[in-house]
Coordinates of C-alpha atoms in Angstrom, one line a residue:
M1 CA 15.3 -9.3 26.7
H2 CA 16.8 -6.1 25.5
N3 CA 14.8 -3.5 23.6
A4 CA 15.4 -3.0 19.9
P5 CA 17.5 -0.1 18.9
S6 CA 16.1 3.1 17.5
V7 CA 16.1 3.0 13.7
V8 CA 15.2 5.1 10.7
Y9 CA 14.7 3.2 7.5
P10 CA 14.0 4.5 4.0
L11 CA 11.1 2.9 2.2
G12 CA 10.0 3.4 -1.4
R13 CA 8.8 1.7 -4.5
S14 CA 9.6 -2.0 -4.3
R15 CA 11.1 -3.8 -7.3
F16 CA 9.8 -7.0 -5.7
Q17 CA 6.3 -5.6 -5.7
A18 CA 6.7 -4.5 -9.3
G19 CA 7.9 -7.9 -10.3
V20 CA 4.9 -9.6 -8.6
L21 CA 2.4 -7.2 -10.2
L22 CA 4.1 -7.6 -13.7
G23 CA 4.0 -11.4 -13.3
L24 CA 0.3 -11.5 -12.4
W25 CA -0.5 -9.1 -15.2
L26 CA 1.5 -11.2 -17.7
S27 CA -0.4 -14.3 -16.5
G28 CA -3.7 -12.5 -17.3
V29 CA -2.3 -11.7 -20.8
V30 CA -1.3 -15.3 -21.4
V31 CA -4.8 -16.5 -20.3
L32 CA -6.4 -14.0 -22.6
I33 CA -4.3 -15.1 -25.5
L34 CA -5.0 -18.8 -24.9
W35 CA -8.7 -18.0 -24.7
W36 CA -8.6 -16.0 -27.9
R37 CA -6.8 -18.8 -29.7
S38 CA -9.3 -21.4 -28.6
A39 CA -12.4 -19.3 -29.2
P40 CA -14.3 -19.8 -32.5
G41 CA -14.4 -16.1 -33.2
W42 CA -14.2 -12.6 -31.7
D43 CA -17.2 -11.7 -29.5
W44 CA -18.0 -9.3 -26.7
R45 CA -16.6 -11.6 -24.0
L46 CA -13.1 -11.5 -25.4
G47 CA -13.4 -7.7 -25.7
L48 CA -14.5 -7.5 -22.1
G49 CA -11.6 -9.8 -21.1
L50 CA -9.2 -7.5 -23.0
A51 CA -10.6 -4.4 -21.3
A52 CA -10.2 -6.1 -17.9
V53 CA -6.6 -7.1 -18.5
V54 CA -5.7 -3.6 -19.8
A55 CA -7.5 -2.0 -16.8
A56 CA -5.8 -4.3 -14.4
G57 CA -2.4 -3.4 -15.9
A58 CA -3.1 0.3 -15.7
A59 CA -4.3 0.0 -12.1
A60 CA -1.3 -2.0 -11.1
A61 CA 1.1 0.5 -12.7
W62 CA -0.7 3.4 -11.1
G63 CA -0.7 1.8 -7.7
W64 CA 3.1 1.0 -7.9
K65 CA 3.9 4.5 -9.2
N66 CA 2.0 6.0 -6.2
S67 CA 3.4 3.7 -3.6
P68 CA 4.3 5.5 -0.3
V69 CA 7.9 6.8 -0.3
G70 CA 9.4 8.1 3.0
Q71 CA 11.1 6.9 6.2
L72 CA 9.8 4.6 8.8
R73 CA 11.1 5.6 12.3
W74 CA 11.2 3.6 15.5
D75 CA 12.2 5.5 18.6
G76 CA 12.1 2.5 21.0
Q77 CA 8.4 2.9 21.8
V78 CA 6.5 4.4 18.9
W79 CA 6.5 3.9 15.2
S80 CA 6.1 6.9 13.0
W81 CA 6.0 7.5 9.2
E82 CA 7.7 10.5 7.6
S83 CA 7.1 11.5 4.0
Q84 CA 6.5 14.5 1.8
G85 CA 2.9 14.5 2.9
Y86 CA 3.7 14.0 6.5
Q87 CA 6.8 16.0 7.1
A88 CA 6.4 16.2 10.8
G89 CA 5.9 12.5 11.0
T90 CA 2.7 10.7 11.9
A91 CA 2.7 8.5 15.0
A92 CA 1.3 5.1 14.3
R93 CA -0.8 2.9 16.6
E94 CA 0.4 -0.4 15.3
L95 CA 2.9 -1.9 12.9
T96 CA 2.5 -5.6 11.9
V97 CA 4.4 -7.8 9.5
A98 CA 2.2 -9.1 6.7
L99 CA 4.9 -11.0 4.7
D100 CA 8.4 -11.8 5.6
F101 CA 10.8 -13.0 2.9
Q102 CA 13.9 -12.4 5.0
R103 CA 15.3 -9.7 2.6
I104 CA 11.9 -8.1 2.0
L105 CA 9.1 -7.3 4.4
L106 CA 5.5 -6.2 3.7
L107 CA 4.5 -4.1 6.6
R108 CA 1.0 -2.8 7.7
L109 CA 1.2 0.5 9.5
E110 CA -2.0 1.7 11.1
N111 CA -2.4 5.2 12.7
H112 CA -4.7 6.4 15.4
D113 CA -7.5 7.1 12.9
H114 CA -7.3 3.5 11.7
A115 CA -5.9 4.6 8.3
T116 CA -3.6 1.9 6.9
L117 CA -0.4 2.2 4.9
W118 CA 1.1 -0.9 3.2
L119 CA 4.8 -0.5 3.0
W120 CA 7.5 -2.6 1.4
A121 CA 10.9 -2.7 3.2
D122 CA 13.8 -4.0 1.1
R123 CA 17.2 -4.9 2.5
R124 CA 18.9 -3.2 -0.5
A125 CA 17.7 0.2 0.6
M126 CA 20.0 0.3 3.6
P127 CA 21.8 -3.0 4.3
E128 CA 23.7 -1.7 7.3
R129 CA 20.5 -1.0 9.2
W130 CA 18.4 -4.0 7.9
L131 CA 18.9 -6.1 11.0
D132 CA 18.1 -3.2 13.3
L133 CA 14.8 -2.8 11.4
R134 CA 14.0 -6.5 11.7
R135 CA 14.8 -6.4 15.5
A136 CA 12.5 -3.4 15.9
V137 CA 9.7 -4.9 13.8
Y138 CA 9.7 -8.1 15.8
S139 CA 10.4 -6.6 19.3
R140 CA 7.6 -6.1 21.8
R141 CA 6.8 -2.6 22.5
K142 CA 8.0 -1.4 25.8
V143 CA 5.1 -0.4 28.0
W144 CA 5.9 2.6 30.3
P145 CA 4.1 2.8 33.6
D146 CA 2.6 6.2 32.8
A147 CA 1.2 4.9 29.5
T148 CA -1.3 2.7 31.3
P149 CA -4.7 4.2 32.0
F150 CA -5.1 5.5 35.5
D151 CA -8.5 3.8 36.1
I152 CA -8.3 0.2 35.1
S153 CA -11.4 -0.7 37.1
L154 CA -9.7 -3.7 38.7
P155 CA -10.5 -2.6 42.3
A156 CA -14.1 -2.1 41.4
A157 CA -14.3 -5.6 40.1
V158 CA -12.6 -6.9 43.3
D159 CA -15.0 -4.9 45.5
T160 CA -18.1 -6.2 43.8
A161 CA -16.8 -9.7 44.0
A162 CA -16.1 -9.2 47.7
A163 CA -19.5 -7.6 48.3
S164 CA -21.4 -10.5 46.6
S165 CA -19.5 -13.1 48.5
S166 CA -20.1 -11.2 51.8
S167 CA -23.8 -10.9 51.0
R168 CA -23.9 -14.7 50.4
L169 CA -22.2 -15.4 53.7
S170 CA -24.6 -13.2 55.6
S171 CA -27.7 -14.9 54.1

């Protein structure tokens, strides 16, 4: 199997994410309206429901507006994230696909400190590199011989097994 090509892909605010958030928020508004129409009168529970729907809408809008914007880079071995906050690029420990809708990917990028970034990748951002990104996301990371730890403790395990079997034979 060939390795995936190096790729740099721009990521930003997702219209798909905005649509999902808006749809969920509108569902909450519809439920609140139906509850208000079926309730005998206004009481504190309706006020609390209204406050919850308004707060959820504000939180969704704030979260979408502050979504990470930058570039995801794959060099053939390591993923890195480059944005205004991380201009030099931050090497990531692991990239996983959380959702795959063929034209849109929700990616989970974890760095060495276990901080997680959730990123939406959209084919419309750069259609000519979309398949390269998909190949890189789903490819196995190439393990270089010098990347493995020097002491993997396998010989020690073999020696103790040999020692225990030789002690059983001598007794």
